[in-house]
CSV table of N, CA, C and O in Angstrom, one decimal:
chain,number,residue,atom,x,y,z
V,1278,MET,N,104.4,98.5,105.6
V,1278,MET,CA,103.4,99.0,106.5
V,1278,MET,C,102.0,98.7,106.0
V,1278,MET,O,101.7,98.8,104.8
V,1279,HIS,N,101.1,98.3,106.9
V,1279,HIS,CA,99.8,97.9,106.6
V,1279,HIS,C,98.8,99.1,106.7
V,1279,HIS,O,99.1,100.0,107.5
V,1280,ALA,N,97.8,99.1,105.9
V,1280,ALA,CA,96.8,100.1,106.0
V,1280,ALA,C,95.9,99.9,107.3
V,1280,ALA,O,95.9,98.8,107.8
V,1281,ALA,N,95.3,101.0,107.8
V,1281,ALA,CA,94.5,100.9,108.9
V,1281,ALA,C,93.2,100.2,108.6
V,1281,ALA,O,92.8,100.2,107.4
V,1282,PRO,N,92.5,99.6,109.6
V,1282,PRO,CA,91.3,98.9,109.3
V,1282,PRO,C,90.3,99.7,108.5
V,1282,PRO,O,89.6,99.3,107.6
V,1283,GLN,N,90.1,101.0,108.9
V,1283,GLN,CA,89.1,101.9,108.3
V,1283,GLN,C,89.5,102.1,106.8
V,1283,GLN,O,88.6,102.2,106.0
V,1284,ASP,N,90.8,102.1,106.5
V,1284,ASP,CA,91.2,102.3,105.1
V,1284,ASP,C,90.9,101.1,104.2
V,1284,ASP,O,90.5,101.1,103.1
V,1285,LEU,N,91.1,99.9,104.9
V,1285,LEU,CA,90.7,98.6,104.2
V,1285,LEU,C,89.2,98.5,104.0
V,1285,LEU,O,88.8,98.1,102.9
V,1286,LEU,N,88.5,98.9,105.0
V,1286,LEU,CA,87.0,98.8,104.9
V,1286,LEU,C,86.5,99.8,103.8
V,1286,LEU,O,85.6,99.4,103.0
V,1287,LYS,N,87.1,101.0,103.8
V,1287,LYS,CA,86.7,102.0,102.7
V,1287,LYS,C,87.0,101.4,101.3
V,1287,LYS,O,86.2,101.6,100.4
V,1288,ALA,N,88.2,100.8,101.2
V,1288,ALA,CA,88.6,100.3,99.9
V,1288,ALA,C,87.7,99.1,99.4
V,1288,ALA,O,87.4,99.0,98.2
V,1289,LEU,N,87.3,98.3,100.4
V,1289,LEU,CA,86.5,97.2,100.0
V,1289,LEU,C,84.9,97.4,100.1
V,1289,LEU,O,84.1,96.6,99.8
V,1290,ALA,N,84.6,98.7,100.4
V,1290,ALA,CA,83.1,99.0,100.6
V,1290,ALA,C,82.4,99.0,99.2
V,1290,ALA,O,81.3,98.6,99.1
V,1291,ASP,N,83.2,99.3,98.2
V,1291,ASP,CA,82.6,99.4,96.8
V,1291,ASP,C,82.4,98.0,96.3
V,1291,ASP,O,83.4,97.2,96.3
V,1292,PRO,N,81.2,97.6,95.8
V,1292,PRO,CA,81.0,96.2,95.4
V,1292,PRO,C,81.9,95.8,94.1
V,1292,PRO,O,82.4,94.7,94.0
V,1293,THR,N,82.2,96.8,93.3
V,1293,THR,CA,83.0,96.5,92.1
V,1293,THR,C,84.4,96.2,92.5
V,1293,THR,O,85.1,95.3,92.1
V,1294,ARG,N,84.9,97.1,93.4
V,1294,ARG,CA,86.3,96.9,94.0
V,1294,ARG,C,86.4,95.6,94.7
V,1294,ARG,O,87.4,94.8,94.5
V,1295,ARG,N,85.4,95.3,95.5
V,1295,ARG,CA,85.4,94.0,96.2
V,1295,ARG,C,85.4,92.8,95.3
V,1295,ARG,O,86.2,91.9,95.5
V,1296,ALA,N,84.7,92.9,94.2
V,1296,ALA,CA,84.6,91.8,93.2
V,1296,ALA,C,85.9,91.7,92.5
V,1296,ALA,O,86.4,90.5,92.3
V,1297,ILE,N,86.6,92.8,92.2
V,1297,ILE,CA,87.9,92.7,91.5
V,1297,ILE,C,88.9,92.1,92.5
V,1297,ILE,O,89.7,91.2,92.1
V,1298,PHE,N,88.9,92.5,93.7
V,1298,PHE,CA,89.8,91.9,94.7
V,1298,PHE,C,89.6,90.4,94.9
V,1298,PHE,O,90.5,89.6,94.9
V,1299,GLU,N,88.3,90.0,95.0
V,1299,GLU,CA,88.0,88.6,95.2
V,1299,GLU,C,88.4,87.8,94.0
V,1299,GLU,O,88.8,86.7,94.1
V,1300,HIS,N,88.2,88.3,92.8
V,1300,HIS,CA,88.5,87.6,91.6
V,1300,HIS,C,90.1,87.4,91.6
V,1300,HIS,O,90.5,86.3,91.2
V,1301,LEU,N,90.8,88.4,91.9
V,1301,LEU,CA,92.3,88.3,92.0
V,1301,LEU,C,92.7,87.3,93.0
V,1301,LEU,O,93.7,86.5,92.8
V,1302,VAL,N,92.0,87.2,94.1
V,1302,VAL,CA,92.4,86.2,95.1
V,1302,VAL,C,92.1,84.8,94.6
V,1302,VAL,O,93.0,83.9,94.7
V,1303,ARG,N,91.0,84.6,93.9
V,1303,ARG,CA,90.6,83.3,93.4
V,1303,ARG,C,91.4,82.9,92.2
V,1303,ARG,O,91.9,81.7,92.1
V,1304,LYS,N,91.6,83.8,91.2
V,1304,LYS,CA,92.2,83.5,89.9
V,1304,LYS,C,93.7,83.8,89.8
V,1304,LYS,O,94.3,83.4,88.8
V,1305,GLY,N,94.2,84.6,90.7
V,1305,GLY,CA,95.6,84.9,90.6
V,1305,GLY,C,95.8,86.2,89.7
V,1305,GLY,O,94.9,86.9,89.4
V,1306,GLU,N,97.0,86.4,89.4
V,1306,GLU,CA,97.4,87.6,88.6
V,1306,GLU,C,96.6,87.7,87.3
V,1306,GLU,O,96.4,86.8,86.6
V,1307,GLN,N,96.2,89.0,87.1
V,1307,GLN,CA,95.4,89.3,85.9
V,1307,GLN,C,95.8,90.6,85.3
V,1307,GLN,O,96.2,91.5,86.0
V,1308,THR,N,95.6,90.8,84.0
V,1308,THR,CA,95.9,92.1,83.4
V,1308,THR,C,94.6,93.0,83.6
V,1308,THR,O,93.5,92.5,83.9
V,1309,VAL,N,94.9,94.3,83.4
V,1309,VAL,CA,93.8,95.2,83.5
V,1309,VAL,C,92.7,94.9,82.5
V,1309,VAL,O,91.5,94.9,82.7
V,1310,ARG,N,93.2,94.5,81.3
V,1310,ARG,CA,92.3,94.1,80.2
V,1310,ARG,C,91.4,93.0,80.6
V,1310,ARG,O,90.1,93.0,80.4
V,1311,ALA,N,91.9,91.9,81.2
V,1311,ALA,CA,91.1,90.8,81.6
V,1311,ALA,C,90.2,91.2,82.7
V,1311,ALA,O,89.0,90.7,82.7
V,1312,LEU,N,90.6,92.0,83.6
V,1312,LEU,CA,89.7,92.5,84.7
V,1312,LEU,C,88.6,93.3,84.1
V,1312,LEU,O,87.4,93.3,84.6
V,1313,THR,N,88.9,94.2,83.1
V,1313,THR,CA,87.9,95.0,82.5
V,1313,THR,C,86.8,94.2,81.8
V,1313,THR,O,85.6,94.4,81.9
V,1314,ASP,N,87.3,93.2,81.1
V,1314,ASP,CA,86.4,92.3,80.3
V,1314,ASP,C,85.4,91.6,81.3
V,1314,ASP,O,84.2,91.4,81.0
V,1315,ARG,N,85.8,91.3,82.5
V,1315,ARG,CA,85.0,90.6,83.5
V,1315,ARG,C,84.2,91.6,84.3
V,1315,ARG,O,83.1,91.2,84.8
V,1316,ALA,N,84.6,92.8,84.6
V,1316,ALA,CA,84.0,93.7,85.6
V,1316,ALA,C,82.7,94.3,85.1
V,1316,ALA,O,81.9,94.7,85.9
V,1317,GLY,N,82.5,94.4,83.8
V,1317,GLY,CA,81.3,95.1,83.3
V,1317,GLY,C,81.3,96.6,83.5
V,1317,GLY,O,80.3,97.2,83.4
V,1318,VAL,N,82.5,97.2,83.7
V,1318,VAL,CA,82.7,98.6,83.7
V,1318,VAL,C,83.8,99.0,82.8
V,1318,VAL,O,84.6,98.1,82.3
V,1319,SER,N,84.0,100.3,82.5
V,1319,SER,CA,85.0,100.7,81.6
V,1319,SER,C,86.4,100.5,82.1
V,1319,SER,O,86.6,100.3,83.3
V,1320,GLN,N,87.4,100.5,81.2
V,1320,GLN,CA,88.8,100.3,81.6
V,1320,GLN,C,89.3,101.4,82.6
V,1320,GLN,O,89.9,101.1,83.6
V,1321,PRO,N,88.9,102.7,82.3
V,1321,PRO,CA,89.3,103.7,83.3
V,1321,PRO,C,88.7,103.5,84.7
V,1321,PRO,O,89.4,103.8,85.7
V,1322,ALA,N,87.5,103.0,84.7
V,1322,ALA,CA,86.9,102.7,86.0
V,1322,ALA,C,87.6,101.6,86.7
V,1322,ALA,O,87.9,101.7,87.9
V,1323,VAL,N,88.0,100.5,86.0
V,1323,VAL,CA,88.7,99.4,86.6
V,1323,VAL,C,90.1,99.9,87.1
V,1323,VAL,O,90.5,99.6,88.2
V,1324,SER,N,90.7,100.7,86.3
V,1324,SER,CA,92.0,101.3,86.7
V,1324,SER,C,91.9,102.1,88.0
V,1324,SER,O,92.8,102.1,88.8
V,1325,LYS,N,90.8,102.9,88.0
V,1325,LYS,CA,90.6,103.7,89.2
V,1325,LYS,C,90.4,102.8,90.5
V,1325,LYS,O,91.0,103.0,91.5
V,1326,HIS,N,89.6,101.8,90.3
V,1326,HIS,CA,89.4,100.8,91.4
V,1326,HIS,C,90.7,100.1,91.8
V,1326,HIS,O,91.0,100.0,93.0
V,1327,LEU,N,91.5,99.7,90.8
V,1327,LEU,CA,92.8,99.1,91.1
V,1327,LEU,C,93.7,100.1,91.9
V,1327,LEU,O,94.4,99.7,92.8
V,1328,GLY,N,93.6,101.4,91.5
V,1328,GLY,CA,94.4,102.4,92.2
V,1328,GLY,C,94.1,102.5,93.7
V,1328,GLY,O,94.9,102.6,94.5
V,1329,VAL,N,92.8,102.5,94.0
V,1329,VAL,CA,92.3,102.5,95.4
V,1329,VAL,C,92.8,101.3,96.1
V,1329,VAL,O,93.3,101.3,97.3
V,1330,LEU,N,92.6,100.1,95.5
V,1330,LEU,CA,93.1,98.8,96.1
V,1330,LEU,C,94.6,98.8,96.3
V,1330,LEU,O,95.1,98.4,97.4
V,1331,LYS,N,95.3,99.4,95.4
V,1331,LYS,CA,96.8,99.5,95.5
V,1331,LYS,C,97.2,100.4,96.7
V,1331,LYS,O,98.1,100.0,97.5
V,1332,VAL,N,96.6,101.6,96.8
V,1332,VAL,CA,96.9,102.5,97.9
V,1332,VAL,C,96.6,101.8,99.2
V,1332,VAL,O,97.4,102.0,100.2
V,1333,ALA,N,95.6,101.0,99.3
V,1333,ALA,CA,95.2,100.3,100.5
V,1333,ALA,C,96.1,99.1,100.8
V,1333,ALA,O,96.1,98.5,101.8
V,1334,GLY,N,97.0,98.8,99.8
V,1334,GLY,CA,97.9,97.6,99.9
V,1334,GLY,C,97.3,96.3,99.6
V,1334,GLY,O,97.8,95.3,99.9
V,1335,LEU,N,96.1,96.3,99.0
V,1335,LEU,CA,95.4,95.1,98.8
V,1335,LEU,C,95.8,94.4,97.4
V,1335,LEU,O,95.5,93.2,97.2
V,1336,VAL,N,96.4,95.2,96.6
V,1336,VAL,CA,96.9,94.6,95.3
V,1336,VAL,C,98.3,95.2,95.0
V,1336,VAL,O,98.6,96.3,95.5
V,1337,ARG,N,99.0,94.6,94.2
V,1337,ARG,CA,100.3,95.1,93.7
V,1337,ARG,C,100.3,94.9,92.2
V,1337,ARG,O,99.6,94.0,91.6
V,1338,ASP,N,101.0,95.8,91.5
V,1338,ASP,CA,101.0,95.7,90.1
V,1338,ASP,C,102.4,95.3,89.6
V,1338,ASP,O,103.4,95.5,90.3
V,1339,ARG,N,102.4,94.8,88.4
V,1339,ARG,CA,103.7,94.4,87.8
V,1339,ARG,C,103.6,94.7,86.3
V,1339,ARG,O,102.9,94.0,85.5
V,1340,PRO,N,104.3,95.8,85.9
V,1340,PRO,CA,104.3,96.1,84.4
V,1340,PRO,C,105.1,95.1,83.7
V,1340,PRO,O,106.2,94.7,84.1
V,1341,GLU,N,104.6,94.7,82.5
V,1341,GLU,CA,105.3,93.9,81.6
V,1341,GLU,C,105.0,94.3,80.2
V,1341,GLU,O,103.9,94.1,79.7
V,1342,GLY,N,106.0,95.0,79.6
V,1342,GLY,CA,105.7,95.6,78.3
V,1342,GLY,C,104.6,96.6,78.4
V,1342,GLY,O,104.6,97.5,79.2
V,1343,ARG,N,103.6,96.5,77.5
V,1343,ARG,CA,102.5,97.4,77.5
V,1343,ARG,C,101.4,97.0,78.5
V,1343,ARG,O,100.5,97.8,78.8
V,1344,ALA,N,101.5,95.8,79.0
V,1344,ALA,CA,100.4,95.3,79.9
V,1344,ALA,C,100.9,95.5,81.4
V,1344,ALA,O,102.1,95.6,81.7
V,1345,VAL,N,99.9,95.7,82.2
V,1345,VAL,CA,100.1,95.7,83.7
V,1345,VAL,C,99.3,94.6,84.3
V,1345,VAL,O,98.1,94.5,84.1
V,1346,TYR,N,100.0,93.8,85.1
V,1346,TYR,CA,99.4,92.7,85.8
V,1346,TYR,C,99.2,93.0,87.2
V,1346,TYR,O,100.0,93.7,87.8
V,1347,TYR,N,98.0,92.6,87.7
V,1347,TYR,CA,97.7,92.9,89.1
V,1347,TYR,C,97.5,91.6,89.9
V,1347,TYR,O,97.0,90.6,89.3
V,1348,GLN,N,98.0,91.6,91.1
V,1348,GLN,CA,97.9,90.4,92.0
V,1348,GLN,C,97.4,90.9,93.3
V,1348,GLN,O,97.7,91.9,93.9
V,1349,ALA,N,96.5,90.1,93.9
V,1349,ALA,CA,95.9,90.4,95.2
V,1349,ALA,C,97.0,90.2,96.3
V,1349,ALA,O,97.9,89.3,96.2
V,1350,GLU,N,96.9,90.9,97.4
V,1350,GLU,CA,97.8,90.8,98.5
V,1350,GLU,C,96.9,90.5,99.8
V,1350,GLU,O,96.6,91.4,100.6
V,1351,PRO,N,96.3,89.3,99.9
V,1351,PRO,CA,95.4,89.0,101.0
V,1351,PRO,C,96.0,89.2,102.3
V,1351,PRO,O,95.3,89.5,103.3
V,1352,ARG,N,97.3,89.1,102.5
V,1352,ARG,CA,97.9,89.3,103.8
V,1352,ARG,C,97.7,90.7,104.3
V,1352,ARG,O,97.8,90.9,105.5
V,1353,SER,N,97.4,91.6,103.4
V,1353,SER,CA,97.2,93.0,103.8
V,1353,SER,C,95.9,93.2,104.6
V,1353,SER,O,95.6,94.2,105.1
V,1354,LEU,N,95.1,92.1,104.6
V,1354,LEU,CA,93.8,92.2,105.3
V,1354,LEU,C,94.1,91.9,106.8
V,1354,LEU,O,93.2,92.1,107.6
V,1355,ALA,N,95.3,91.6,107.2
V,1355,ALA,CA,95.6,91.3,108.6
V,1355,ALA,C,95.1,92.3,109.6
V,1355,ALA,O,94.5,91.9,110.6
V,1356,PRO,N,95.3,93.6,109.4
V,1356,PRO,CA,94.8,94.6,110.4
V,1356,PRO,C,93.3,94.6,110.6
V,1356,PRO,O,92.8,94.7,111.7
V,1357,LEU,N,92.6,94.3,109.5
V,1357,LEU,CA,91.2,94.2,109.5
V,1357,LEU,C,90.7,93.0,110.3
V,1357,LEU,O,89.8,93.0,111.1
V,1358,VAL,N,91.4,91.8,110.0
V,1358,VAL,CA,91.1,90.6,110.7
V,1358,VAL,C,91.4,90.8,112.2
V,1358,VAL,O,90.6,90.3,113.1
V,1359,GLU,N,92.5,91.4,112.6
V,1359,GLU,CA,92.8,91.6,114.0
V,1359,GLU,C,91.7,92.5,114.7
V,1359,GLU,O,91.3,92.2,115.8
V,1360,TRP,N,91.3,93.5,114.0
V,1360,TRP,CA,90.2,94.4,114.5
V,1360,TRP,C,88.9,93.7,114.7
V,1360,TRP,O,88.3,93.8,115.7
V,1361,MET,N,88.6,92.8,113.7
V,1361,MET,CA,87.4,92.0,113.8
V,1361,MET,C,87.5,91.0,115.0
V,1361,MET,O,86.5,90.7,115.6
V,1362,ASN,N,88.6,90.4,115.2
V,1362,ASN,CA,88.8,89.5,116.3
V,1362,ASN,C,88.6,90.1,117.6
V,1362,ASN,O,88.0,89.5,118.5
V,1363,LEU,N,89.0,91.4,117.8
V,1363,LEU,CA,88.7,92.1,119.0
V,1363,LEU,C,87.2,92.2,119.3
V,1363,LEU,O,86.7,92.0,120.4
V,1364,TYR,N,86.4,92.5,118.3
V,1364,TYR,CA,85.0,92.6,118.4
V,1364,TYR,C,84.3,91.2,118.5
V,1364,TYR,O,83.3,91.1,119.2
V,1365,GLY,N,84.9,90.2,117.9
V,1365,GLY,CA,84.4,88.9,118.1
V,1365,GLY,C,84.5,88.4,119.6
V,1365,GLY,O,83.6,87.9,120.1
V,1366,ALA,N,85.7,88.8,120.2
V,1366,ALA,CA,85.8,88.4,121.6
V,1366,ALA,C,84.8,89.2,122.5
V,1366,ALA,O,84.2,88.6,123.4
V,1367,PHE,N,84.6,90.4,122.1
V,1367,PHE,CA,83.6,91.3,122.8
V,1367,PHE,C,82.2,90.6,122.8
V,1367,PHE,O,81.5,90.4,123.8
V,1368,TRP,N,81.8,90.2,121.6
V,1368,TRP,CA,80.5,89.6,121.4
V,1368,TRP,C,80.4,88.2,122.0
V,1368,TRP,O,79.3,87.9,122.6
V,1369,ARG,N,81.4,87.4,121.9
V,1369,ARG,CA,81.4,86.1,122.6
V,1369,ARG,C,81.2,86.3,124.1
V,1369,ARG,O,80.4,85.5,124.7
V,1370,ASP,N,81.9,87.2,124.7
V,1370,ASP,CA,81.7,87.5,126.1
V,1370,ASP,C,80.3,87.9,126.4
V,1370,ASP,O,79.7,87.4,127.4
V,1371,ARG,N,79.7,88.7,125.6
V,1371,ARG,CA,78.3,89.2,125.8
V,1371,ARG,C,77.3,88.0,125.7
V,1371,ARG,O,76.4,87.9,126.5
V,1372,PHE,N,77.5,87.2,124.7
V,1372,PHE,CA,76.6,86.0,124.5
V,1372,PHE,C,76.8,85.0,125.7
V,1372,PHE,O,75.8,84.4,126.1
V,1373,ASP,N,78.0,84.9,126.2
V,1373,ASP,CA,78.2,84.0,127.3
V,1373,ASP,C,77.5,84.5,128.5
V,1373,ASP,O,76.9,83.7,129.3
V,1374,ARG,N,77.6,85.8,128.8
V,1374,ARG,CA,76.8,86.4,129.9
V,1374,ARG,C,75.3,86.2,129.7
V,1374,ARG,O,74.6,85.9,130.7
V,1375,LEU,N,74.8,86.4,128.5
V,1375,LEU,CA,73.4,86.3,128.3
V,1375,LEU,C,73.0,84.8,128.5
V,1375,LEU,O,72.0,84.6,129.2
V,1376,GLU,N,73.8,83.9,128.0
V,1376,GLU,CA,73.5,82.5,128.2
V,1376,GLU,C,73.4,82.1,129.7
V,1376,GLU,O,72.5,81.4,130.2
V,1377,SER,N,74.4,82.7,130.5
V,1377,SER,CA,74.5,82.4,131.9
V,1377,SER,C,73.2,83.0,132.6
V,1377,SER,O,72.6,82.4,133.5
V,1378,LEU,N,72.8,84.2,132.2
V,1378,LEU,CA,71.6,84.8,132.8
V,1378,LEU,C,70.4,84.0,132.5
V,1378,LEU,O,69.6,83.8,133.4
V,1379,LEU,N,70.2,83.6,131.3
V,1379,LEU,CA,69.1,82.8,130.9
V,1379,LEU,C,69.0,81.5,131.6
V,1379,LEU,O,68.0,81.0,132.0
V,1380,ASN,N,70.2,80.8,131.8
V,1380,ASN,CA,70.2,79.6,132.5
V,1380,ASN,C,69.8,79.8,134.0
V,1380,ASN,O,69.1,79.0,134.6
V,1381,ARG,N,70.3,80.9,134.6
V,1381,ARG,CA,69.9,81.2,136.0
V,1381,ARG,C,68.4,81.5,136.1
V,1381,ARG,O,67.7,81.1,137.1
V,1382,MET,N,67.8,82.1,135.1
V,1382,MET,CA,66.4,82.4,135.1
V,1382,MET,C,65.5,81.2,134.9
V,1382,MET,O,64.4,81.1,135.4
V,1383,ASP,N,66.1,80.2,134.2
V,1383,ASP,CA,65.3,78.9,134.0
V,1383,ASP,C,65.3,78.1,135.3
V,1383,ASP,O,64.5,77.2,135.4
V,1384,GLN,N,66.2,78.3,136.2
V,1384,GLN,CA,66.3,77.5,137.4
V,1384,GLN,C,65.2,77.8,138.4
V,1384,GLN,O,64.6,78.6,138.7
C-alpha cells in the first residue's frame, strides 16, 4: 500500500530528510553510520529522519549484524507523481485558454 500524497509531501518537506532520500536514490544502499557522516546531524536525528521516511514507504531497511542498511524506494513516489500530473493537466488547460484569449485579442 502506498502512502497518500500529503504523507509523502510531509515526509519530504524537511530538507535533511529530502537530502537523505536523494542521497539514497543516487548512491544506493547505505548504513546509518554512512548517512550520519554525510548528513551533518547526529545519529539519533538521522535515525529519526529515516523512521519518518520508512513510515511513508520511501525507504526500507535491512539489518545485517549490528549495522542497518537503508535503501530508497523511489517507486513509492507514484501517488505524489499522479497527484502532480492532475494539477499539471489543470494548468496546461489554463495556459492553453490564456494563449487562445491572447491570440484573439491580437487579431
